[in-house]
């Protein structure tokens, strides 16, 4: 009897390895700027007030939104993986780790710029973002589940 490299809950009905749950949570956590932006835009009367509360400078909002686009792309790829598997000519799974690293580096640069503008004064939210991005980077490089998933998707 063959031994599965991961527990049975890590596989879908077709026997293909599913993405780890922590990956979805980290993508959502690091894309929180998009969530704030969407909720602010949905509240038509108070859009500018809500955005000014979270982002006093408009440039900060746009730079964070642009920096988190790779995380949104990875989330969309993960969400549409079954449809993308049918299009075998695309090697979309190959670009996921590079896209995540691009998002991590871009967001770290934006957060570093924010800290520099604040004269490197401690900010709990920015510290949490740095820790989250660092932890995501460690998990991407060391996760056995992620390596097995990408190898399984290449087949």
mmCIF file of C-alpha atoms in Angstrom:
data_model
loop_
_atom_site.group_PDB
_atom_site.id
_atom_site.type_symbol
_atom_site.label_atom_id
_atom_site.label_comp_id
_atom_site.label_asym_id
_atom_site.label_seq_id
_atom_site.Cartn_x
_atom_site.Cartn_y
_atom_site.Cartn_z
ATOM 1 C CA UNK A 1 0.000 0.000 0.000
ATOM 2 C CA UNK A 2 1.496 3.418 -0.975
ATOM 3 C CA UNK A 3 2.169 5.895 1.803
ATOM 4 C CA UNK A 4 0.931 9.446 1.331
ATOM 5 C CA UNK A 5 3.520 12.154 2.075
ATOM 6 C CA UNK A 6 0.874 14.397 3.695
ATOM 7 C CA UNK A 7 -2.217 13.710 5.832
ATOM 8 C CA UNK A 8 -5.388 12.823 3.921
ATOM 9 C CA UNK A 9 -7.058 16.197 4.632
ATOM 10 C CA UNK A 10 -4.385 17.875 2.473
ATOM 11 C CA UNK A 11 -5.778 16.260 -0.702
ATOM 12 C CA UNK A 12 -8.876 17.130 -2.713
ATOM 13 C CA UNK A 13 -11.367 14.653 -4.179
ATOM 14 C CA UNK A 14 -9.150 14.050 -7.213
ATOM 15 C CA UNK A 15 -6.123 13.207 -5.051
ATOM 16 C CA UNK A 16 -4.283 16.443 -5.807
ATOM 17 C CA UNK A 17 -2.577 18.291 -2.971
ATOM 18 C CA UNK A 18 -4.495 21.375 -1.862
ATOM 19 C CA UNK A 19 -2.757 24.595 -0.819
ATOM 20 C CA UNK A 20 -2.132 24.879 2.923
ATOM 21 C CA UNK A 21 -4.627 26.940 4.887
ATOM 22 C CA UNK A 22 -1.892 29.128 6.334
ATOM 23 C CA UNK A 23 -1.082 30.322 2.828
ATOM 24 C CA UNK A 24 -4.597 31.697 2.366
ATOM 25 C CA UNK A 25 -4.451 33.423 5.764
ATOM 26 C CA UNK A 26 -1.090 35.030 5.030
ATOM 27 C CA UNK A 27 -2.292 36.201 1.602
ATOM 28 C CA UNK A 28 -5.374 37.789 3.186
ATOM 29 C CA UNK A 29 -3.387 39.271 6.072
ATOM 30 C CA UNK A 30 -0.811 40.839 3.778
ATOM 31 C CA UNK A 31 -3.503 42.075 1.391
ATOM 32 C CA UNK A 32 -5.424 43.849 4.154
ATOM 33 C CA UNK A 33 -4.917 47.142 2.317
ATOM 34 C CA UNK A 34 -7.169 45.878 -0.463
ATOM 35 C CA UNK A 35 -9.822 44.835 2.068
ATOM 36 C CA UNK A 36 -9.740 48.296 3.653
ATOM 37 C CA UNK A 37 -9.857 49.938 0.228
ATOM 38 C CA UNK A 38 -12.846 47.848 -0.915
ATOM 39 C CA UNK A 39 -14.794 48.495 2.282
ATOM 40 C CA UNK A 40 -14.033 52.218 2.086
ATOM 41 C CA UNK A 41 -15.178 52.397 -1.536
ATOM 42 C CA UNK A 42 -18.312 50.391 -0.715
ATOM 43 C CA UNK A 43 -19.225 53.023 1.858
ATOM 44 C CA UNK A 44 -19.919 55.749 -0.687
ATOM 45 C CA UNK A 45 -20.646 58.573 1.741
ATOM 46 C CA UNK A 46 -17.579 58.082 3.922
ATOM 47 C CA UNK A 47 -14.987 56.826 1.428
ATOM 48 C CA UNK A 48 -12.543 59.704 1.720
ATOM 49 C CA UNK A 49 -12.864 59.885 5.517
ATOM 50 C CA UNK A 50 -12.200 56.157 5.937
ATOM 51 C CA UNK A 51 -9.230 56.219 3.585
ATOM 52 C CA UNK A 52 -7.759 59.292 5.303
ATOM 53 C CA UNK A 53 -8.101 57.525 8.658
ATOM 54 C CA UNK A 54 -5.990 54.552 7.529
ATOM 55 C CA UNK A 55 -3.809 56.306 4.952
ATOM 56 C CA UNK A 56 -3.118 59.974 5.705
ATOM 57 C CA UNK A 57 -1.142 60.261 2.451
ATOM 58 C CA UNK A 58 -2.681 59.118 -0.837
ATOM 59 C CA UNK A 59 0.713 57.983 -2.111
ATOM 60 C CA UNK A 60 0.942 55.523 0.775
ATOM 61 C CA UNK A 61 -2.390 53.946 -0.168
ATOM 62 C CA UNK A 62 -1.446 53.518 -3.805
ATOM 63 C CA UNK A 63 2.029 52.211 -3.049
ATOM 64 C CA UNK A 64 0.615 49.601 -0.655
ATOM 65 C CA UNK A 65 -2.056 48.579 -3.150
ATOM 66 C CA UNK A 66 0.525 48.162 -5.905
ATOM 67 C CA UNK A 67 2.913 46.275 -3.608
ATOM 68 C CA UNK A 68 0.221 43.755 -2.655
ATOM 69 C CA UNK A 69 -0.905 42.988 -6.218
ATOM 70 C CA UNK A 70 1.321 39.854 -6.348
ATOM 71 C CA UNK A 71 -0.517 38.446 -3.315
ATOM 72 C CA UNK A 72 -3.856 39.078 -5.030
ATOM 73 C CA UNK A 73 -2.581 37.341 -8.172
ATOM 74 C CA UNK A 74 -1.482 34.289 -6.158
ATOM 75 C CA UNK A 75 -4.850 34.170 -4.376
ATOM 76 C CA UNK A 76 -6.674 34.324 -7.722
ATOM 77 C CA UNK A 77 -4.468 31.567 -9.146
ATOM 78 C CA UNK A 78 -5.089 29.368 -6.120
ATOM 79 C CA UNK A 79 -8.815 29.995 -6.292
ATOM 80 C CA UNK A 80 -9.009 29.126 -9.994
ATOM 81 C CA UNK A 81 -6.553 26.234 -9.997
ATOM 82 C CA UNK A 82 -9.049 23.651 -11.273
ATOM 83 C CA UNK A 83 -9.874 25.778 -14.324
ATOM 84 C CA UNK A 84 -6.219 26.545 -14.943
ATOM 85 C CA UNK A 85 -5.253 22.852 -14.819
ATOM 86 C CA UNK A 86 -7.448 22.262 -17.864
ATOM 87 C CA UNK A 87 -5.316 24.758 -19.804
ATOM 88 C CA UNK A 88 -2.144 22.727 -19.814
ATOM 89 C CA UNK A 89 -0.224 25.159 -22.010
ATOM 90 C CA UNK A 90 0.010 27.643 -19.123
ATOM 91 C CA UNK A 91 2.672 27.043 -16.500
ATOM 92 C CA UNK A 92 0.927 29.238 -13.945
ATOM 93 C CA UNK A 93 2.086 27.231 -10.887
ATOM 94 C CA UNK A 94 5.695 27.944 -11.828
ATOM 95 C CA UNK A 95 5.278 31.685 -11.187
ATOM 96 C CA UNK A 96 3.546 31.465 -7.801
ATOM 97 C CA UNK A 97 6.664 31.393 -5.566
ATOM 98 C CA UNK A 98 8.285 34.209 -7.552
ATOM 99 C CA UNK A 99 5.107 36.254 -7.304
ATOM 100 C CA UNK A 100 4.946 35.730 -3.546
ATOM 101 C CA UNK A 101 8.600 36.766 -3.160
ATOM 102 C CA UNK A 102 7.957 39.846 -5.290
ATOM 103 C CA UNK A 103 5.064 40.813 -3.023
ATOM 104 C CA UNK A 104 7.106 40.226 0.124
ATOM 105 C CA UNK A 105 10.022 42.342 -1.086
ATOM 106 C CA UNK A 106 7.804 45.115 -2.470
ATOM 107 C CA UNK A 107 5.752 45.363 0.717
ATOM 108 C CA UNK A 108 8.886 45.300 2.892
ATOM 109 C CA UNK A 109 10.241 48.214 0.857
ATOM 110 C CA UNK A 110 7.005 50.179 1.327
ATOM 111 C CA UNK A 111 6.927 49.441 5.066
ATOM 112 C CA UNK A 112 10.611 50.427 5.286
ATOM 113 C CA UNK A 113 9.750 53.707 3.572
ATOM 114 C CA UNK A 114 6.970 54.267 6.085
ATOM 115 C CA UNK A 115 9.342 53.630 8.976
ATOM 116 C CA UNK A 116 11.905 55.982 7.488
ATOM 117 C CA UNK A 117 9.245 58.691 7.165
ATOM 118 C CA UNK A 118 8.414 58.126 10.851
ATOM 119 C CA UNK A 119 12.120 58.429 11.801
ATOM 120 C CA UNK A 120 12.205 54.719 12.644
ATOM 121 C CA UNK A 121 9.783 55.180 15.502
ATOM 122 C CA UNK A 122 8.190 51.912 16.663
ATOM 123 C CA UNK A 123 4.722 51.311 15.240
ATOM 124 C CA UNK A 124 2.926 48.099 16.313
ATOM 125 C CA UNK A 125 1.040 47.740 13.013
ATOM 126 C CA UNK A 126 4.198 48.089 10.937
ATOM 127 C CA UNK A 127 6.076 45.714 13.251
ATOM 128 C CA UNK A 128 3.271 43.180 12.801
ATOM 129 C CA UNK A 129 3.503 43.567 9.042
ATOM 130 C CA UNK A 130 7.254 43.000 9.067
ATOM 131 C CA UNK A 131 6.846 39.908 11.251
ATOM 132 C CA UNK A 132 4.063 38.593 9.010
ATOM 133 C CA UNK A 133 6.101 39.100 5.847
ATOM 134 C CA UNK A 134 9.193 37.538 7.413
ATOM 135 C CA UNK A 135 7.211 34.540 8.614
ATOM 136 C CA UNK A 136 5.645 34.129 5.163
ATOM 137 C CA UNK A 137 9.123 34.169 3.604
ATOM 138 C CA UNK A 138 10.343 31.508 6.021
ATOM 139 C CA UNK A 139 7.276 29.361 5.419
ATOM 140 C CA UNK A 140 7.631 29.645 1.639
ATOM 141 C CA UNK A 141 11.224 28.445 1.754
ATOM 142 C CA UNK A 142 10.820 25.748 4.396
ATOM 143 C CA UNK A 143 7.296 24.372 3.876
ATOM 144 C CA UNK A 144 7.275 20.731 2.861
ATOM 145 C CA UNK A 145 3.563 21.008 2.081
ATOM 146 C CA UNK A 146 4.170 23.831 -0.397
ATOM 147 C CA UNK A 147 7.061 22.008 -2.096
ATOM 148 C CA UNK A 148 5.007 18.819 -2.446
ATOM 149 C CA UNK A 149 2.000 20.801 -3.694
ATOM 150 C CA UNK A 150 3.976 22.556 -6.439
ATOM 151 C CA UNK A 151 5.633 19.269 -7.457
ATOM 152 C CA UNK A 152 2.220 17.598 -7.590
ATOM 153 C CA UNK A 153 0.789 20.408 -9.696
ATOM 154 C CA UNK A 154 3.627 20.119 -12.220
ATOM 155 C CA UNK A 155 2.605 16.541 -13.043
#
